[in-house]
PDB file of C-alpha atoms in Angstrom:
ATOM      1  CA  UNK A   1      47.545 151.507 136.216  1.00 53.00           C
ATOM      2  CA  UNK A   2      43.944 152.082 135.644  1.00 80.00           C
ATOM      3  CA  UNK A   3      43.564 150.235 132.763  1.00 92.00           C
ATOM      4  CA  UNK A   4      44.877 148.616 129.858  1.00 95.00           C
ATOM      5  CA  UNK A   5      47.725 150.942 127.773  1.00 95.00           C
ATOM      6  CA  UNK A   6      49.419 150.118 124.573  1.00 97.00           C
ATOM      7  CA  UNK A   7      51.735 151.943 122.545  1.00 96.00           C
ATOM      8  CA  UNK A   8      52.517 153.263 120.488  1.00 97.00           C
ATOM      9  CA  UNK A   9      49.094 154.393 119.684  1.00 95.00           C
ATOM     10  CA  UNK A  10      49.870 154.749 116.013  1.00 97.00           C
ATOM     11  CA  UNK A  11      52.269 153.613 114.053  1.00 98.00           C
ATOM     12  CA  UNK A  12      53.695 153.893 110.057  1.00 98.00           C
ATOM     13  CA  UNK A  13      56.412 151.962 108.958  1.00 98.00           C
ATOM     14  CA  UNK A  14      57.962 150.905 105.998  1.00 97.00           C
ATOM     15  CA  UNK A  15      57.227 147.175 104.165  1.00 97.00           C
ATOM     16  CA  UNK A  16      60.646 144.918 105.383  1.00 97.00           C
ATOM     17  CA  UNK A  17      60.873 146.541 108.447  1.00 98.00           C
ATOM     18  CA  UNK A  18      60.505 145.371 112.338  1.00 98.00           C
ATOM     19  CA  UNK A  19      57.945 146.904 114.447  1.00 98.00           C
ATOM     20  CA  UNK A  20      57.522 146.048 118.123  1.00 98.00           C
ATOM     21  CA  UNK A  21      54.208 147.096 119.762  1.00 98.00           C
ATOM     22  CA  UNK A  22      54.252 147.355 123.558  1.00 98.00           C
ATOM     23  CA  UNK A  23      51.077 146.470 125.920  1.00 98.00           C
ATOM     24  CA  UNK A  24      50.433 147.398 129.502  1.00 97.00           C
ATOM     25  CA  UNK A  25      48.020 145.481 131.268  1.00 96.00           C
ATOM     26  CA  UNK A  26      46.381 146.079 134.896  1.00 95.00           C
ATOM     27  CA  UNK A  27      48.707 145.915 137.658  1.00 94.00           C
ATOM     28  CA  UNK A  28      48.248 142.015 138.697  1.00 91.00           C
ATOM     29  CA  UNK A  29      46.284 140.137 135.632  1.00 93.00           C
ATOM     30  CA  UNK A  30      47.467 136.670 134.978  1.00 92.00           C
ATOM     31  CA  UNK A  31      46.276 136.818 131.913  1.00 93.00           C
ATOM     32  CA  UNK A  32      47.124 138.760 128.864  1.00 95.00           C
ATOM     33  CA  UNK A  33      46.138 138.618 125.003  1.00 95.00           C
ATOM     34  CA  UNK A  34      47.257 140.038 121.822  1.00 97.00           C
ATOM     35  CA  UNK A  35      44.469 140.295 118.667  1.00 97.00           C
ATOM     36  CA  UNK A  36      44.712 141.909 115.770  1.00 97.00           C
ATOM     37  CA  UNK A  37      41.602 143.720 114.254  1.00 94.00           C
ATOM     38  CA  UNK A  38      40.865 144.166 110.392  1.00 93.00           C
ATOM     39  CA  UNK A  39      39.080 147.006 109.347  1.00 88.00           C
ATOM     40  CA  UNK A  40      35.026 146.042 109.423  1.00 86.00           C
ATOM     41  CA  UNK A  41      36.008 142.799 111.158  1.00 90.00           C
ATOM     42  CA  UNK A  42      36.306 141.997 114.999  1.00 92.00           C
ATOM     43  CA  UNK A  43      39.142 141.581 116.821  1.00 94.00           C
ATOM     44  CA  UNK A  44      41.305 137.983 115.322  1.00 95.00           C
ATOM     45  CA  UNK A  45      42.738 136.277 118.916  1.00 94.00           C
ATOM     46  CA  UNK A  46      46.623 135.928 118.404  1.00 96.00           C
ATOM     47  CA  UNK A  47      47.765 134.694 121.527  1.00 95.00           C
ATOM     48  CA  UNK A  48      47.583 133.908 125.017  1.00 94.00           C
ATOM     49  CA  UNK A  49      49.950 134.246 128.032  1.00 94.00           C
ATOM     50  CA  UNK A  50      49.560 133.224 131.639  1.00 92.00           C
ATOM     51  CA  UNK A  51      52.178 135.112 133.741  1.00 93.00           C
ATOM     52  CA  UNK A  52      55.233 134.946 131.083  1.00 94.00           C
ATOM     53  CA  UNK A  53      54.416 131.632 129.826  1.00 94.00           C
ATOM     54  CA  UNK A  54      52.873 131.992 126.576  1.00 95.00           C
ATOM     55  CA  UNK A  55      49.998 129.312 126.200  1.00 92.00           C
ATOM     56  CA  UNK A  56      48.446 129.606 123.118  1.00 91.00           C
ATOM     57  CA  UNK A  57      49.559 130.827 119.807  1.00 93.00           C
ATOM     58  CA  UNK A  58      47.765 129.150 117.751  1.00 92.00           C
ATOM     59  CA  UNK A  59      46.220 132.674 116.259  1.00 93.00           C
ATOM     60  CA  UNK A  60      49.975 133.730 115.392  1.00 96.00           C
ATOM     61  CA  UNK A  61      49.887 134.421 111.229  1.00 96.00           C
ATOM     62  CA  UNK A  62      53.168 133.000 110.593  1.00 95.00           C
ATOM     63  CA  UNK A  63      56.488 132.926 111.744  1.00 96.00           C
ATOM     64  CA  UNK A  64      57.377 136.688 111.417  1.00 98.00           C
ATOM     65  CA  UNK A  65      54.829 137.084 114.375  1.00 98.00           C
ATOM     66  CA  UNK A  66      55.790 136.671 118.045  1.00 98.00           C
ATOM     67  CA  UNK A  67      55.240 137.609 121.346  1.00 98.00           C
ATOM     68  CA  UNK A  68      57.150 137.506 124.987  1.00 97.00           C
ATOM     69  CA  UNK A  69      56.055 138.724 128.602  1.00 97.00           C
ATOM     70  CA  UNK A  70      59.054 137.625 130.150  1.00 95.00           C
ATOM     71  CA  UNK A  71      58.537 139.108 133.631  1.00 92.00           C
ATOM     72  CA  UNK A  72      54.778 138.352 133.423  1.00 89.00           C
ATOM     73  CA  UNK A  73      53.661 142.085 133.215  1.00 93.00           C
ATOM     74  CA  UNK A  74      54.579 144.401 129.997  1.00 97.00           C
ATOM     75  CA  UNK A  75      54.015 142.079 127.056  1.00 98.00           C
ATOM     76  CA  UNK A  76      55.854 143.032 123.276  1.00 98.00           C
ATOM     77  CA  UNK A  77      54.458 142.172 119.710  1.00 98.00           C
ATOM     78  CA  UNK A  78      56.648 141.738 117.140  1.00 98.00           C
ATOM     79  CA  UNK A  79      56.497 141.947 113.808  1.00 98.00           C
ATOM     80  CA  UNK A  80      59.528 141.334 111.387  1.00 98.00           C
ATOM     81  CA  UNK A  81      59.776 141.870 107.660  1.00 98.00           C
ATOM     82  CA  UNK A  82      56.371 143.477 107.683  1.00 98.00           C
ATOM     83  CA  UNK A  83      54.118 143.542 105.205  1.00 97.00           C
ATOM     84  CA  UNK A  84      51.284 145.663 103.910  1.00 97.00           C
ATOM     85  CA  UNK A  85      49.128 142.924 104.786  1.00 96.00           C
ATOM     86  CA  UNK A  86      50.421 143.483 108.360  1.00 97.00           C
ATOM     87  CA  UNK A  87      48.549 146.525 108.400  1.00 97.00           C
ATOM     88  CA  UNK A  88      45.755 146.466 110.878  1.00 97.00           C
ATOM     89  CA  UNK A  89      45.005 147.244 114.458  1.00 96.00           C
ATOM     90  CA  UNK A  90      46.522 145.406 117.278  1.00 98.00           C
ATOM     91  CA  UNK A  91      44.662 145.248 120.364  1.00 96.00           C
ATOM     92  CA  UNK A  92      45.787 143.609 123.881  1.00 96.00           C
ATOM     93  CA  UNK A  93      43.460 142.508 126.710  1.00 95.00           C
ATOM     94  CA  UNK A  94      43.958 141.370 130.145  1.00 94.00           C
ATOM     95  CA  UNK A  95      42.324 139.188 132.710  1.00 92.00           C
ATOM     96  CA  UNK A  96      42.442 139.077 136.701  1.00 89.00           C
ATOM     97  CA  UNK A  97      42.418 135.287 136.753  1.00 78.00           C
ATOM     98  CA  UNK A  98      44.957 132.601 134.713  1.00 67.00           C
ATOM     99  CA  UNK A  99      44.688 129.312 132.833  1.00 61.00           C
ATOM    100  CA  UNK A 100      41.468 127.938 130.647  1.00 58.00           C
ATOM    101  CA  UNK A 101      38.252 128.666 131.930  1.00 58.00           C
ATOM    102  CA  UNK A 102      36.637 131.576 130.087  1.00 59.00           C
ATOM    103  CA  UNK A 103      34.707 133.358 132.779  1.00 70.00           C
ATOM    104  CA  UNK A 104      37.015 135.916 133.360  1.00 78.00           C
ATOM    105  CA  UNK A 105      36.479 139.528 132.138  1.00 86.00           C
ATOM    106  CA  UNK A 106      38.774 140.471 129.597  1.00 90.00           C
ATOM    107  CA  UNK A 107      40.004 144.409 129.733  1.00 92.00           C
ATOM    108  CA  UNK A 108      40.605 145.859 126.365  1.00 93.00           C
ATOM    109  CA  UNK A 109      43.483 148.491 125.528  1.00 94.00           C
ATOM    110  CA  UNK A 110      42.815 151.533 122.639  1.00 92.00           C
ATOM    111  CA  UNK A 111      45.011 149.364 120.514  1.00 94.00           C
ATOM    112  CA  UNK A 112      48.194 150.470 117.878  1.00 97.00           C
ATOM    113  CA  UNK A 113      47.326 151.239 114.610  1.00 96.00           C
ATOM    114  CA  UNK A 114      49.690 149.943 112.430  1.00 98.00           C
ATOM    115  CA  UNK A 115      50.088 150.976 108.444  1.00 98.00           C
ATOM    116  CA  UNK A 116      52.677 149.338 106.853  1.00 97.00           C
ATOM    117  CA  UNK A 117      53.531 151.103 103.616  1.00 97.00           C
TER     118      UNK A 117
ATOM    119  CA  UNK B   1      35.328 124.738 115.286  1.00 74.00           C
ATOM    120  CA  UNK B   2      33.488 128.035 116.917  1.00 82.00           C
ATOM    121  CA  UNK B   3      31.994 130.757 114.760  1.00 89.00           C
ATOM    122  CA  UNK B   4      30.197 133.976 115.237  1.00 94.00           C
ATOM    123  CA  UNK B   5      27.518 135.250 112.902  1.00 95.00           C
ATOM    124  CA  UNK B   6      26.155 139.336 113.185  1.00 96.00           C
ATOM    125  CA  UNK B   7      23.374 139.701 111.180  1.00 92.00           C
ATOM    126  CA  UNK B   8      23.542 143.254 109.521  1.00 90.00           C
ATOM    127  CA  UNK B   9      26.816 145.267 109.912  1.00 93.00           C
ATOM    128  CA  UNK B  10      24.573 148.225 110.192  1.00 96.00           C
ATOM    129  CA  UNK B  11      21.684 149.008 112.362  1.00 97.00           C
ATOM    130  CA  UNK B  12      19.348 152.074 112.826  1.00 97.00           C
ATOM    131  CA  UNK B  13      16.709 153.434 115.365  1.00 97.00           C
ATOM    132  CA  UNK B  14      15.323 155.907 116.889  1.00 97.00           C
ATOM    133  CA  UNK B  15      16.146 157.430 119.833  1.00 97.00           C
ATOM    134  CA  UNK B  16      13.539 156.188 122.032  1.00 97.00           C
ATOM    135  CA  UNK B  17      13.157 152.762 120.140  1.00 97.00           C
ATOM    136  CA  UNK B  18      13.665 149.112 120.622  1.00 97.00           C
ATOM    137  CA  UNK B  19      17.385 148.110 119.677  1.00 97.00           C
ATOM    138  CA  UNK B  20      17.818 144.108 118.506  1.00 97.00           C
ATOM    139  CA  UNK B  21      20.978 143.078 117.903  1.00 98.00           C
ATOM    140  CA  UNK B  22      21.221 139.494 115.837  1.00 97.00           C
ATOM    141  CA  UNK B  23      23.964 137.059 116.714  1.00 97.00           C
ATOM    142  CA  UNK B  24      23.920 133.295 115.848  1.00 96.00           C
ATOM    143  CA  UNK B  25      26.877 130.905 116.943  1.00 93.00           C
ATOM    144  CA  UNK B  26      28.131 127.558 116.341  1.00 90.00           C
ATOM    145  CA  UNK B  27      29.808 125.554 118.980  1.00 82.00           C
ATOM    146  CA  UNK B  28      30.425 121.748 119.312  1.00 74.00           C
ATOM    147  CA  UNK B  29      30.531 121.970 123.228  1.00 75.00           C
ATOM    148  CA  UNK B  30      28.475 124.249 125.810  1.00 74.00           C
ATOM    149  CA  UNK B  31      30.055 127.383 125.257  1.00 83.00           C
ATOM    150  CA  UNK B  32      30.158 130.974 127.114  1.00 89.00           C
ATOM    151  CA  UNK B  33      29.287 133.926 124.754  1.00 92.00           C
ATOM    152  CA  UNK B  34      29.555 137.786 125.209  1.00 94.00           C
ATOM    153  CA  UNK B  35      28.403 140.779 124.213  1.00 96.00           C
ATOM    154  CA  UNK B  36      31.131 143.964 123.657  1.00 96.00           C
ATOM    155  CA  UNK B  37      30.619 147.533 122.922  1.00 96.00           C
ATOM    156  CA  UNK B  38      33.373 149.714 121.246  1.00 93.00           C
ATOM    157  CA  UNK B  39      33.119 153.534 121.209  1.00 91.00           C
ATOM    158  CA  UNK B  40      35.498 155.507 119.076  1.00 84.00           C
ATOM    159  CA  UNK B  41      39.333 155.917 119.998  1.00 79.00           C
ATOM    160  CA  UNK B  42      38.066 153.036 122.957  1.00 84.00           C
ATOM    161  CA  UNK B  43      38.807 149.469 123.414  1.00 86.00           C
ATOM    162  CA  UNK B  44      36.052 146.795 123.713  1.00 92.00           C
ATOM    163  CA  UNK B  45      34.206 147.056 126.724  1.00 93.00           C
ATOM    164  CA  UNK B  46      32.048 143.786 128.304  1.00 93.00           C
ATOM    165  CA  UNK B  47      28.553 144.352 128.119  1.00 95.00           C
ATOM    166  CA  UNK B  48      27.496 141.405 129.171  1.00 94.00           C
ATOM    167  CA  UNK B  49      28.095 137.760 129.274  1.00 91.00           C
ATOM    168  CA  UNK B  50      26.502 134.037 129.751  1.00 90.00           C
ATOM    169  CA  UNK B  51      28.118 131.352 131.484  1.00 83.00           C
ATOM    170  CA  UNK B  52      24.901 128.773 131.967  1.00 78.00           C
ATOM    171  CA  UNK B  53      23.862 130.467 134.849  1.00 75.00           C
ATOM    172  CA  UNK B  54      20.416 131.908 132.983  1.00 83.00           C
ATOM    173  CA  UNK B  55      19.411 131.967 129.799  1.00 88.00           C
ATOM    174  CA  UNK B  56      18.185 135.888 130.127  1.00 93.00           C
ATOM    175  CA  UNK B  57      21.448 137.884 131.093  1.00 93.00           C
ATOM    176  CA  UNK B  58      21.144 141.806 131.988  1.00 94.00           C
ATOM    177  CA  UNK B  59      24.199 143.418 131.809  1.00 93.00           C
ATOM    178  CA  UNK B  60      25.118 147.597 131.612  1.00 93.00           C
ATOM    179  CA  UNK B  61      23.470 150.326 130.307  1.00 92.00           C
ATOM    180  CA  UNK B  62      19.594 148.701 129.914  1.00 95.00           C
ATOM    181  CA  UNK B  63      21.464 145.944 127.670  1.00 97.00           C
ATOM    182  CA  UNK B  64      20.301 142.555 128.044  1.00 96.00           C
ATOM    183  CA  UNK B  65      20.333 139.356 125.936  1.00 97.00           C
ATOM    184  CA  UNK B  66      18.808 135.981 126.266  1.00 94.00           C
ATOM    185  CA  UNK B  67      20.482 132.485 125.169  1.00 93.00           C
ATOM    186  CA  UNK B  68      18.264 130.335 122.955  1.00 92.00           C
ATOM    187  CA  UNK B  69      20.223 126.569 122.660  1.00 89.00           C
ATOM    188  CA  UNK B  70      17.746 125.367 120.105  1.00 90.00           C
ATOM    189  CA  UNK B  71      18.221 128.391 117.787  1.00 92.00           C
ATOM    190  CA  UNK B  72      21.676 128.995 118.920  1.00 92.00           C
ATOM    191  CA  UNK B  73      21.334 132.492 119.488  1.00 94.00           C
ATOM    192  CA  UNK B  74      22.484 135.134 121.760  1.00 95.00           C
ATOM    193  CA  UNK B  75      20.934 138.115 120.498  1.00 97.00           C
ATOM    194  CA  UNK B  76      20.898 141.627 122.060  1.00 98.00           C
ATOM    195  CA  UNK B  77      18.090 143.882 123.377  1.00 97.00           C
ATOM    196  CA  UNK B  78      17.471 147.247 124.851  1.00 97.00           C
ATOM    197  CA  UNK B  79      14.008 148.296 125.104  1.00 97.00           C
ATOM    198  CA  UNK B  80      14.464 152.360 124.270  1.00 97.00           C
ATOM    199  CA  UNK B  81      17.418 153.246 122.580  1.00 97.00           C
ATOM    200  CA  UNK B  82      19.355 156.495 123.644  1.00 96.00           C
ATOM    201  CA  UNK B  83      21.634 158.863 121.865  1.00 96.00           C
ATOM    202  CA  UNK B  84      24.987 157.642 124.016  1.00 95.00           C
ATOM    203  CA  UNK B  85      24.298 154.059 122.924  1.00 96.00           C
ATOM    204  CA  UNK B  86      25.907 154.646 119.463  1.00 96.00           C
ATOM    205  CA  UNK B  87      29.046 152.313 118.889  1.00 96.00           C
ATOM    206  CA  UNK B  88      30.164 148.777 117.470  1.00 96.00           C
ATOM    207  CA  UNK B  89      28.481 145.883 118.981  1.00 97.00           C
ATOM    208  CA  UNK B  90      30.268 142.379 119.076  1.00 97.00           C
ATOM    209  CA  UNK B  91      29.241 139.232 119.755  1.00 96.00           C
ATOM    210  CA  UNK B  92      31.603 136.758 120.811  1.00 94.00           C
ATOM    211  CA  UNK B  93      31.909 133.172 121.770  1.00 91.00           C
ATOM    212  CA  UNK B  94      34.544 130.799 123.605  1.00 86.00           C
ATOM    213  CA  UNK B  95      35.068 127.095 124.552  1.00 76.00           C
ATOM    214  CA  UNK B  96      34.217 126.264 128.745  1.00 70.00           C
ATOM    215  CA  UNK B  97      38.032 125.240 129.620  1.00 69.00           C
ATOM    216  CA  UNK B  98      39.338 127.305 126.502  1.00 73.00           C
ATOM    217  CA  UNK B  99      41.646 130.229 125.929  1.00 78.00           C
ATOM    218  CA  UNK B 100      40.401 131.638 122.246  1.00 86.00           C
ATOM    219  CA  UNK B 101      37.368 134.004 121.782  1.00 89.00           C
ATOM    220  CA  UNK B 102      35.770 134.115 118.645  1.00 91.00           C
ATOM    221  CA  UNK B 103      34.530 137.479 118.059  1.00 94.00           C
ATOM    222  CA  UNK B 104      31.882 138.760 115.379  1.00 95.00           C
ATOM    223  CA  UNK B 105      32.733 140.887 112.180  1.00 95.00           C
ATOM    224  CA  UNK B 106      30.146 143.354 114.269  1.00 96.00           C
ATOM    225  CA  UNK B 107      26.921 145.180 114.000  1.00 97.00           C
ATOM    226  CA  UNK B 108      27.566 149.699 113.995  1.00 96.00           C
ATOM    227  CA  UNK B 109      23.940 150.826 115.660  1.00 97.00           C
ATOM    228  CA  UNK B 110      23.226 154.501 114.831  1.00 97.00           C
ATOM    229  CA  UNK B 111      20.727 156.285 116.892  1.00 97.00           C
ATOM    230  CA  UNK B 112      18.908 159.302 115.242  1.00 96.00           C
ATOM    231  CA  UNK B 113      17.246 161.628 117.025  1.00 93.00           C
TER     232      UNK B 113
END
């Protein structure tokens, strides 16, 4: 695609309940990221995949947080039991090139929006 | 560990006038740093970024910023501000050979006419 998409754009859910938030990055980056975004704040880094294999997620809150790219292309967020804590927006990013090294540019999506009531 | 410090959330000018943009880091290794822009309803966009190469890096839209080691510093210039350059600035840093980037709580610059 041309660039980055996410979705759903927005999304309101319930406290206890699962939401899984879908990113599409450029057609044939390595790399892909999920952050999460407070209000006033920048964007928090979550975690890190090259291809499917998820490198880094160190950034993950807590166990009711996870992430898979299993084919190494459309990445999912999940978040179980959420919270109103939870509530935030979730950005994803990807790169042309793979593995540690920082030079790449990364390519922001619009992000979800997530409320959790 | 890597931090990012924006000085002022908030920033004004005038159209017309010189836009500086404070960011301060803190890095226990060499590190790269970047500059994003975020417009409304958009997601971040690279303004510009320093890998070691210079210490003065231009980057889009007039933007430039210059890398200071002994004041650790990466702060943010344009010389004449326009209308269209409204948005949320962040600064950002991350580790040579790392994965994470540490991005700024931000600096909104509002252009009046």
């Amino acid at each position: 695609g041309a660039g980055v998409s996410q979705s759903p754009r927005y999304k309101v859910t319930k406290r206890g309940q699962d939401v899984a938030l879908r990113c599409d990055p450029i057609s044939g980056h390595v790399s892909l990221y999920w952050y999460r975004q407070a209000l006033g704040q920048g964007p928090e880094f979550l975690t890190y995949f090259n291809y499917e294999a998820q490198q880094d997620k160190s950034g993950l809150p807590n166990d009711r947080f996870s992430a898979e790219r299993p084919e190494g292309s459309i990445s999912t967020l999940t978040i179980q039991r959420t919270e109103q804590r939870d509530s935030a927006m979730y950005r994803c990013a990807s790169s042309s090139s793979g593995g540690a090294g920082g030079l790449e540019t990364q390519y922001f999506g619009p992000g979800t929006r997530l409320l959790v009531l | 560990a890597q931090s990012v410090t924006q000085l002022g959330s908030h920033v004004s000018v005038s159209e017309g006038a010189l836009v500086l943009l404070r960011c301060n880091y803190s890095s226990s290794v060499p590190p790269y740093l970047f500059w994003y822009v975020q417009y409304p309803n958009q997601g971040l966009q690279l303004l510009l970024k320093y890998t070691s190469a210079a210490t003065l890096v231009k980057g889009i839209n007039g933007f430039e910023a210059e890398f200071k080691k002994s004041e650790t510093s990466f702060h943010l210039t344009k010389p004449s501000a326009h209308m269209s350059d409204a948005a949320e600035y962040f600064c950002a840093v991350r580790n040579t050979g790392g994965f994470k980037t540490i991005f700024g709580a931000g600096t909104r610059l509002f252009v009046k006419a």
